[in-house]
Amino acid sequence: MSVVWFNSEFLYDTLPLDPADRGLMLGDGLFETIAVAGGQAIWLNEHLARMATSAAELGISCDEADLRVSISKVLKRSSAAHEVLRITLTRGVTQRGLAADAHHSSLLMSLLPFDPAQQPQILTLATSKIRRNETAPSSQYKTLSYIDNVAAAREVKGKADDALMLNSSGHVACSTVGNVFYLKYDELVTPAVGHGILPGITRAKILENPSLKARQDFVTVDDLYTADAVFLTNSLRLVTPITKLDDKAIGTKSVQHIKDYLKGLAP
Amino acid sequence: MSVVWFNSEFLYDTLPLDPADRGLMLGDGLFETIAVAGGQAIWLNEHLARMATSAAELGISCDEADLRVSISKVLKRSSAAHEVLRITLTRGVTQRGLAADAHHSSLLMSLLPFDPAQQPQILTLATSKIRRNETAPSSQYKTLSYIDNVAAAREVKGKADDALMLNSSGHVACSTVGNVFYLKYDELVTPAVGHGILPGITRAKILENPSLKARQDFVTVDDLYTADAVFLTNSLRLVTPITKLDDKAIGTKSVQHIKDYLKGLAP
């Protein structure tokens, strides 16, 4: 069973979208994907803060108080132990012209069952030919303009579980669905904001945790090959060890070692 | 009066979209904007060929024969001398996962009045901080993932009519809504496919016309400042002279000179 919300009410059928809504016309909007456990949205404040900050940068209206009211109504219909809440916020409808302003944004939410036990326990990566663009909103914010990630994921389909994306200078940025960390000499390293990455919420939790000794720095492909361990983070899977990059093994430490190292991270 | 078509029928109300349609969720689709004069879509074959080629590259299903049938039904409702036909094709609905395949794409079309006489006769540009990404589908195809262009247009709003976008190597790529040409020594030069541009239809018509002596090459900002003339091309306005870049005048030839030079280009 899925729950869908549009603007100020529950939906039981298709979405009555204005055909000119810029979310559909121009990928002009933002989204968040939030883990829900026992009807509680995990790290909700952090997700909403990220959405509000990105919306302000892009000039999309985002009323956080209104959002919270809608989210609480949706979460009251939670019906599974584990679910995923997707929040989609578009700029709304404007006059012609890319720079035109909207009177109000459009809000779409869905709450879907999600089984953590069915998620992969390890991942393999293959490097995409598509680079992340450090100067572009589509690489800096979690926008609806996601086609470069879609194309990168399709490019490596059948070769690996996900694509590793480098940035325009050839440094490691991220995968299509998560941030990348490597562990070496008991220190964690991840590419910095500004290297073409989305500032992930799980990533921030690791960086904020002093016991994990994590820092942001330039990361090369060679750093990944010579690391003790490499893993991916995102809000749904938290931490997933990466065992291969372009068909070559990476990481000498066991998956259990990574899990033990990151113990205490779970919300 | 506007005409709207969705999948296989005319719409008279909101769009009954599946809330999981990837056009809205991930900017995962393509569009074309086509000038219509006297009920005839201008350069329709070229627009459909571009959409079909891009769809094939991205793995989006695009049945050109079906598209033509739908377009002819929409154009029968033409009611103004000049209109704009927008074709939006999304990947459709898939299972979870960026690389998932769809059973069929979604087609949305609108036909709206468009007054060529109200379009600007000249344009000013300001350089955006957002670069075009030569490696990315969002810079190579006319995709729904358009937020980088939206942000660039908003960045220069109030300073100029449109944003000039450079690519990752600092060469000139295009504006947010058109291709860029410069005229020097009776020769036209425009950035090449592969420099982070969309392969515009008007651009192709100029390159194919032997009497215009047009070629593709690397273009620098200095080339624009030292040119005899600079202009923008797109399907709705065809050719619009650019008179200023970052508040400095460009082009020594008159607007009339550019218009005379390109005489015979109109379809």
XYZ file of C-alpha atoms in Angstrom:
534
model
C 0.000 0.000 0.000
C 1.288 3.421 -0.858
C 0.174 6.803 0.406
C 0.283 9.837 -1.881
C -0.195 13.491 -0.935
C -0.465 16.456 -3.325
C -0.337 20.057 -2.093
C -2.899 19.890 0.744
C -4.681 16.568 0.435
C -4.366 12.830 0.030
C -4.571 11.460 -3.513
C -6.333 8.232 -4.398
C -5.919 8.393 -8.159
C -3.625 10.043 -10.680
C -1.903 13.331 -9.912
C -3.961 16.361 -11.085
C -0.904 18.309 -12.207
C -1.026 21.608 -14.068
C 0.497 20.672 -17.466
C 2.729 23.749 -17.174
C 4.191 22.771 -13.779
C 7.925 23.383 -14.031
C 8.755 20.229 -12.105
C 7.663 18.253 -15.149
C 8.521 20.828 -17.823
C 12.058 21.687 -16.676
C 13.086 19.391 -13.808
C 12.747 22.613 -11.819
C 12.402 21.389 -8.257
C 13.926 19.430 -5.400
C 13.391 16.137 -3.646
C 14.289 14.284 -0.474
C 14.171 10.539 0.151
C 13.776 9.780 3.839
C 13.875 6.485 5.702
C 10.821 5.900 7.916
C 10.977 3.370 10.764
C 7.942 2.636 12.925
C 6.180 5.676 11.441
C 9.054 8.016 12.377
C 10.970 9.881 9.653
C 14.688 9.441 10.353
C 16.800 12.633 10.482
C 13.749 14.622 9.319
C 15.122 17.958 10.568
C 18.301 17.486 8.572
C 16.406 16.562 5.388
C 14.065 19.538 5.722
C 16.959 21.897 6.436
C 18.723 20.696 3.283
C 15.579 21.122 1.188
C 14.908 24.609 2.590
C 18.511 25.750 2.010
C 18.539 24.428 -1.575
C 15.112 25.961 -2.270
C 16.344 29.347 -1.047
C 19.412 29.111 -3.324
C 17.221 28.271 -6.329
C 14.445 30.761 -5.513
C 11.821 28.048 -4.996
C 9.318 28.778 -2.239
C 9.500 26.290 0.633
C 7.384 26.780 3.749
C 8.983 24.459 6.273
C 6.123 24.769 8.799
C 3.548 23.839 6.145
C 5.754 20.966 5.035
C 5.904 19.604 8.584
C 2.118 19.687 8.921
C 1.701 17.748 5.649
C 4.422 15.260 6.579
C 2.842 14.504 9.937
C -0.509 13.804 8.229
C 1.183 11.447 5.766
C 3.153 9.666 8.495
C -0.064 9.023 10.454
C -0.961 6.613 7.640
C 2.244 4.644 8.084
C 1.416 0.954 7.847
C 4.741 -0.919 7.661
C 7.760 -1.245 9.927
C 10.032 0.259 7.278
C 8.976 2.769 4.630
C 10.438 5.464 2.452
C 9.030 8.983 2.365
C 9.756 10.891 -0.827
C 9.132 14.652 -0.770
C 9.014 16.378 -4.171
C 8.848 20.171 -4.266
C 8.574 21.912 -7.652
C 8.819 25.621 -8.452
C 5.162 25.455 -9.557
C 3.648 27.231 -12.548
C 5.134 30.367 -14.114
C 4.742 32.518 -17.208
C 6.981 31.647 -20.188
C 10.685 32.296 -19.659
C 13.272 30.322 -17.727
C 13.826 33.074 -15.140
C 10.111 33.648 -14.423
C 8.912 33.516 -10.809
C 6.121 31.297 -9.501
C 3.424 32.324 -7.037
C 3.662 29.067 -5.129
C 5.483 25.753 -5.310
C 3.855 22.324 -5.742
C 4.296 19.616 -3.120
C 4.034 15.895 -3.829
C 4.751 13.225 -1.233
C 4.634 9.467 -1.272
C 5.088 6.913 1.502
C 6.019 3.464 0.206
C 6.989 0.210 1.909
C 10.748 -0.377 1.945
C 12.429 -3.572 3.092
C 15.954 -2.936 4.452
C 16.584 -6.703 4.513
C 16.248 -6.800 0.727
C 18.886 -4.135 0.167
C 22.305 -5.240 -1.080
C 24.854 -5.911 1.669
C 27.793 -5.058 -0.607
C 28.098 -3.123 -3.877
C 30.287 -3.104 -6.971
C 30.983 0.110 -8.898
C 32.037 0.923 -12.459
C 33.316 4.357 -13.469
C 30.933 6.383 -15.622
C 32.034 8.519 -18.572
C 29.633 11.186 -17.299
C 31.373 13.669 -15.012
C 29.832 15.660 -12.166
C 29.778 19.405 -12.788
C 31.083 21.250 -9.724
C 29.583 24.556 -10.938
C 26.035 23.274 -11.501
C 22.980 23.170 -9.224
C 22.177 19.719 -10.659
C 25.390 18.443 -9.020
C 25.131 20.508 -5.815
C 21.504 20.102 -4.785
C 19.082 17.183 -4.796
C 17.137 18.524 -7.773
C 14.570 16.902 -10.037
C 17.085 17.352 -12.904
C 18.513 13.896 -12.327
C 18.988 12.600 -15.870
C 22.804 12.593 -15.724
C 22.607 10.167 -12.792
C 19.983 8.102 -14.629
C 22.232 7.881 -17.688
C 25.291 6.983 -15.579
C 23.342 4.203 -13.831
C 22.164 2.879 -17.223
C 25.710 3.092 -18.615
C 27.085 0.614 -16.054
C 23.990 -1.626 -15.884
C 25.029 -5.276 -16.188
C 28.661 -4.403 -15.369
C 28.270 -3.207 -11.776
C 25.637 -2.314 -9.190
C 26.178 1.450 -9.447
C 28.285 4.042 -11.255
C 31.200 5.923 -9.735
C 31.148 9.514 -10.970
C 34.284 11.647 -11.156
C 34.148 15.443 -11.377
C 35.440 17.712 -14.137
C 38.988 17.612 -12.692
C 38.956 13.804 -12.563
C 38.626 13.531 -8.804
C 36.151 11.140 -7.223
C 32.773 12.754 -6.536
C 30.085 10.190 -5.668
C 27.916 7.391 -7.013
C 24.527 7.981 -8.637
C 22.768 7.337 -5.324
C 25.249 8.002 -2.543
C 28.399 9.558 -1.138
C 31.725 7.733 -1.136
C 34.079 7.319 1.852
C 37.351 5.467 2.159
C 39.068 4.234 5.294
C 42.865 4.306 5.602
C 45.159 4.444 8.655
C 42.033 4.533 10.862
C 40.836 7.750 9.223
C 37.814 8.270 6.959
C 38.036 10.538 3.907
C 35.223 11.754 1.623
C 35.154 14.309 -1.235
C 34.378 17.860 -0.106
C 31.301 19.945 -0.805
C 32.382 21.798 -3.917
C 33.759 18.641 -5.542
C 30.472 18.039 -7.384
C 28.706 16.086 -4.638
C 25.338 16.308 -2.934
C 25.830 17.009 0.778
C 24.347 13.722 2.016
C 22.699 13.493 5.425
C 24.427 10.213 6.407
C 27.696 11.728 5.158
C 27.165 14.722 7.472
C 26.431 12.413 10.416
C 29.772 10.658 9.883
C 31.698 13.930 9.508
C 30.089 15.326 12.687
C 30.992 12.271 14.772
C 34.385 12.974 16.394
C 35.010 9.316 17.232
C 35.002 8.443 13.526
C 37.918 10.750 12.598
C 36.389 11.664 9.219
C 37.477 14.536 7.001
C 36.745 16.046 3.573
C 39.535 16.092 1.005
C 40.307 15.498 -2.654
C 39.860 11.806 -3.416
C 41.471 10.040 -6.373
C 40.599 6.684 -7.905
C 43.993 5.490 -6.664
C 43.009 6.433 -3.102
C 40.079 4.022 -3.427
C 42.269 1.194 -4.758
C 44.813 1.586 -1.959
C 42.300 2.072 0.863
C 41.649 -0.376 3.690
C 37.944 -0.125 2.893
C 35.539 1.868 0.702
C 31.840 2.373 1.326
C 28.803 4.240 0.076
C 26.396 6.201 2.253
C 22.827 7.264 1.685
C 19.713 7.848 3.720
C 18.018 4.548 2.940
C 20.894 2.086 3.231
C 23.108 4.141 5.562
C 26.425 2.384 4.842
C 27.133 -0.215 2.145
C 30.673 -1.592 1.638
C 32.051 -1.450 -1.915
C 34.070 -4.481 -2.903
C 34.940 -3.841 -6.561
C 35.624 -0.882 -8.808
C 35.797 -1.535 -12.548
C 36.111 -5.269 -11.848
C 39.177 -4.848 -9.600
C 38.826 -5.654 -5.910
C 39.098 -2.741 -3.494
C 39.423 -2.691 0.260
C 41.460 -5.159 2.270
C 39.366 -4.983 5.425
C 36.348 -7.224 5.800
C 32.786 -5.995 5.503
C 32.390 -6.810 9.192
C 35.295 -4.481 9.974
C 33.484 -1.596 8.258
C 30.257 -2.370 10.087
C 32.087 -2.527 13.422
C 33.932 0.710 12.656
C 30.676 2.559 11.971
C 28.764 1.070 14.891
C 26.832 3.762 16.691
C 26.070 5.672 13.525
C 22.513 4.338 13.199
C 19.919 6.949 14.206
C -6.603 29.469 -26.045
C -4.280 26.581 -25.502
C -4.560 22.979 -26.668
C -3.189 20.166 -24.508
C -2.736 16.517 -25.445
C -1.735 13.652 -23.111
C -0.782 10.195 -24.425
C -3.712 9.565 -26.799
C -6.303 12.238 -26.115
C -7.019 15.909 -25.680
C -7.021 17.247 -22.134
C -9.469 19.850 -20.880
C -8.427 19.893 -17.258
C -5.361 19.046 -15.203
C -2.899 16.380 -16.313
C -3.776 12.920 -14.887
C -0.134 11.965 -14.315
C 1.014 8.827 -12.552
C 2.730 10.237 -9.420
C 5.682 7.938 -10.164
C 6.214 9.214 -13.732
C 9.952 9.723 -14.113
C 9.501 12.929 -16.064
C 8.395 14.576 -12.831
C 10.397 12.423 -10.395
C 13.805 12.598 -12.139
C 13.627 15.028 -15.094
C 13.916 11.799 -17.069
C 12.638 12.772 -20.497
C 13.040 15.026 -23.514
C 11.291 17.985 -25.067
C 11.083 19.934 -28.302
C 9.775 23.460 -28.802
C 8.570 23.986 -32.358
C 7.384 27.128 -34.132
C 3.977 26.744 -35.801
C 2.924 29.143 -38.564
C -0.504 28.890 -40.179
C -1.032 25.518 -38.519
C 2.196 24.090 -39.961
C 4.992 22.929 -37.627
C 8.251 24.414 -38.921
C 11.144 21.971 -39.449
C 9.042 19.208 -37.857
C 11.095 16.376 -39.403
C 14.289 17.802 -37.966
C 12.755 18.215 -34.494
C 11.365 14.675 -34.495
C 14.656 13.242 -35.744
C 16.496 14.993 -32.890
C 13.995 13.717 -30.322
C 14.145 10.157 -31.688
C 17.966 10.120 -31.724
C 18.203 11.485 -28.179
C 15.528 9.041 -26.950
C 17.470 6.126 -28.448
C 20.669 7.296 -26.703
C 18.861 7.548 -23.360
C 16.832 4.332 -23.765
C 13.473 6.160 -23.776
C 10.870 4.670 -26.101
C 9.847 7.026 -28.893
C 7.480 5.863 -31.628
C 7.892 8.491 -34.333
C 4.875 7.298 -36.351
C 2.608 7.516 -33.284
C 4.053 10.927 -32.496
C 3.216 12.188 -35.979
C -0.389 11.008 -35.688
C -0.793 12.809 -32.343
C 0.887 15.961 -33.652
C -1.386 16.141 -36.681
C -4.455 15.887 -34.434
C -3.135 18.685 -32.215
C -2.242 20.899 -35.185
C -5.785 20.541 -36.575
C -6.855 22.644 -33.583
C -4.484 25.442 -34.499
C -6.292 28.749 -34.046
C -3.671 31.504 -34.371
C -1.291 32.639 -37.093
C 1.722 31.916 -34.890
C 1.890 29.291 -32.168
C 4.406 27.184 -30.326
C 4.115 23.401 -30.095
C 5.870 21.872 -27.120
C 6.371 18.099 -27.168
C 7.322 16.495 -23.836
C 8.277 12.815 -23.799
C 9.087 11.153 -20.465
C 10.518 7.687 -19.814
C 7.202 6.820 -18.129
C 6.788 4.759 -14.960
C 9.349 2.231 -13.738
C 10.110 0.140 -10.673
C 12.472 1.687 -8.091
C 16.069 2.125 -9.240
C 17.610 4.718 -11.527
C 18.503 2.184 -14.228
C 15.050 0.541 -14.340
C 13.288 0.230 -17.700
C 9.798 1.511 -18.468
C 7.125 -0.320 -20.471
C 6.098 2.824 -22.333
C 6.889 6.521 -22.372
C 4.442 9.341 -21.580
C 3.635 12.006 -24.177
C 2.433 15.505 -23.332
C 1.908 18.207 -25.953
C 0.710 21.779 -25.786
C -0.063 24.265 -28.538
C 0.020 27.864 -27.336
C -0.266 31.224 -29.095
C 3.097 32.876 -29.727
C 3.560 36.386 -31.034
C 6.836 36.759 -32.984
C 6.324 40.535 -33.067
C 6.601 40.638 -29.270
C 9.954 38.855 -29.223
C 13.066 40.943 -28.521
C 14.818 42.257 -31.644
C 18.209 42.342 -29.914
C 19.605 40.670 -26.785
C 22.186 41.359 -24.110
C 24.093 38.539 -22.411
C 25.929 38.149 -19.110
C 28.298 35.262 -18.401
C 26.989 32.684 -15.930
C 29.130 31.043 -13.259
C 27.431 27.753 -14.182
C 29.407 25.823 -16.781
C 28.065 23.406 -19.393
C 29.207 19.819 -18.865
C 30.458 18.354 -22.148
C 30.193 14.795 -20.782
C 26.574 15.017 -19.606
C 23.285 14.164 -21.335
C 21.766 17.261 -19.708
C 24.155 19.383 -21.832
C 23.978 17.248 -25.000
C 20.263 16.560 -25.402
C 17.137 18.647 -24.913
C 16.187 16.885 -21.675
C 13.681 17.749 -18.989
C 16.645 18.109 -16.594
C 16.902 21.815 -17.308
C 17.563 23.283 -13.863
C 21.135 24.401 -14.633
C 19.760 26.582 -17.434
C 17.001 27.850 -15.135
C 19.564 28.781 -12.482
C 21.833 30.480 -15.050
C 18.896 32.532 -16.376
C 17.976 33.537 -12.818
C 21.608 34.403 -12.025
C 21.759 37.109 -14.719
C 18.163 38.347 -14.322
C 18.140 42.141 -14.103
C 21.679 42.338 -15.533
C 21.068 40.998 -19.041
C 18.414 39.304 -21.169
C 20.048 35.889 -21.110
C 23.090 34.045 -19.730
C 26.132 33.051 -21.761
C 27.326 29.638 -20.619
C 30.937 28.499 -21.007
C 31.942 24.835 -20.869
C 34.287 23.102 -18.443
C 37.356 24.187 -20.439
C 36.211 27.829 -20.448
C 35.181 27.908 -24.112
C 31.892 29.442 -25.204
C 29.053 26.893 -25.352
C 25.642 28.554 -25.698
C 23.013 30.647 -23.930
C 20.256 29.132 -21.788
C 17.853 29.157 -24.760
C 19.934 29.175 -27.925
C 23.122 28.554 -29.874
C 25.725 31.267 -30.371
C 27.314 32.287 -33.693
C 29.818 34.987 -34.500
C 30.558 36.585 -37.849
C 34.101 37.599 -38.779
C 35.803 38.050 -42.172
C 32.513 37.017 -43.830
C 32.582 33.649 -42.097
C 30.270 32.307 -39.378
C 31.645 30.275 -36.459
C 29.723 28.369 -33.766
C 30.873 25.973 -31.018
C 30.990 22.322 -32.085
C 28.797 19.455 -30.939
C 30.893 18.081 -28.086
C 31.529 21.535 -26.623
C 28.551 21.203 -24.265
C 25.870 22.479 -26.627
C 22.475 21.254 -27.770
C 22.539 20.628 -31.509
C 19.982 23.330 -32.411
C 17.790 22.986 -35.490
C 18.293 26.590 -36.654
C 22.028 26.124 -36.010
C 22.017 23.047 -38.278
C 20.163 24.961 -41.013
C 22.878 27.635 -40.977
C 25.711 25.070 -41.016
C 24.079 23.184 -43.912
C 23.696 26.315 -46.029
C 26.838 26.590 -48.211
C 26.217 30.248 -49.059
C 26.550 31.184 -45.375
C 30.116 29.833 -45.001
C 29.519 28.601 -41.439
C 31.756 26.217 -39.517
C 32.077 24.649 -36.058
C 35.140 25.479 -33.997
C 36.308 26.352 -30.499
C 34.948 29.790 -29.576
C 36.447 32.011 -26.883
C 34.905 35.014 -25.143
C 37.555 37.109 -26.902
C 36.311 35.823 -30.281
C 32.914 37.290 -29.411
C 34.365 40.671 -28.389
C 36.415 40.961 -31.587
C 33.703 39.680 -33.960
C 31.918 41.775 -36.572
C 28.641 40.470 -35.179
C 27.310 37.933 -32.658
C 23.875 36.360 -32.679
C 21.748 33.739 -30.985
C 19.696 31.101 -32.793
C 16.728 29.063 -31.667
C 13.623 27.553 -33.183
C 11.202 30.233 -32.031
C 13.156 33.412 -32.729
C 15.451 32.041 -35.457
C 18.179 34.694 -35.240
C 18.553 37.449 -32.641
C 21.557 39.804 -32.695
C 23.475 40.156 -29.425
C 24.680 43.677 -28.710
C 26.295 43.407 -25.282
C 28.166 40.819 -23.240
C 28.784 41.597 -19.564
C 27.868 45.243 -20.204
C 30.511 45.681 -22.940
C 29.330 46.270 -26.512
C 30.032 43.480 -29.009
C 29.728 43.450 -32.781
C 30.619 46.356 -35.022
C 28.157 45.487 -37.796
C 24.599 46.769 -37.602
C 21.643 44.564 -36.737
C 20.420 45.156 -40.313
C 23.699 43.739 -41.609
C 23.116 40.479 -39.693
C 19.537 40.249 -40.939
C 20.658 40.848 -44.527
C 23.453 38.305 -44.144
C 21.036 35.605 -42.989
C 18.305 36.418 -45.492
C 16.943 33.262 -47.021
C 17.319 31.266 -43.809
C 13.639 31.530 -42.865
C 11.814 28.265 -43.498
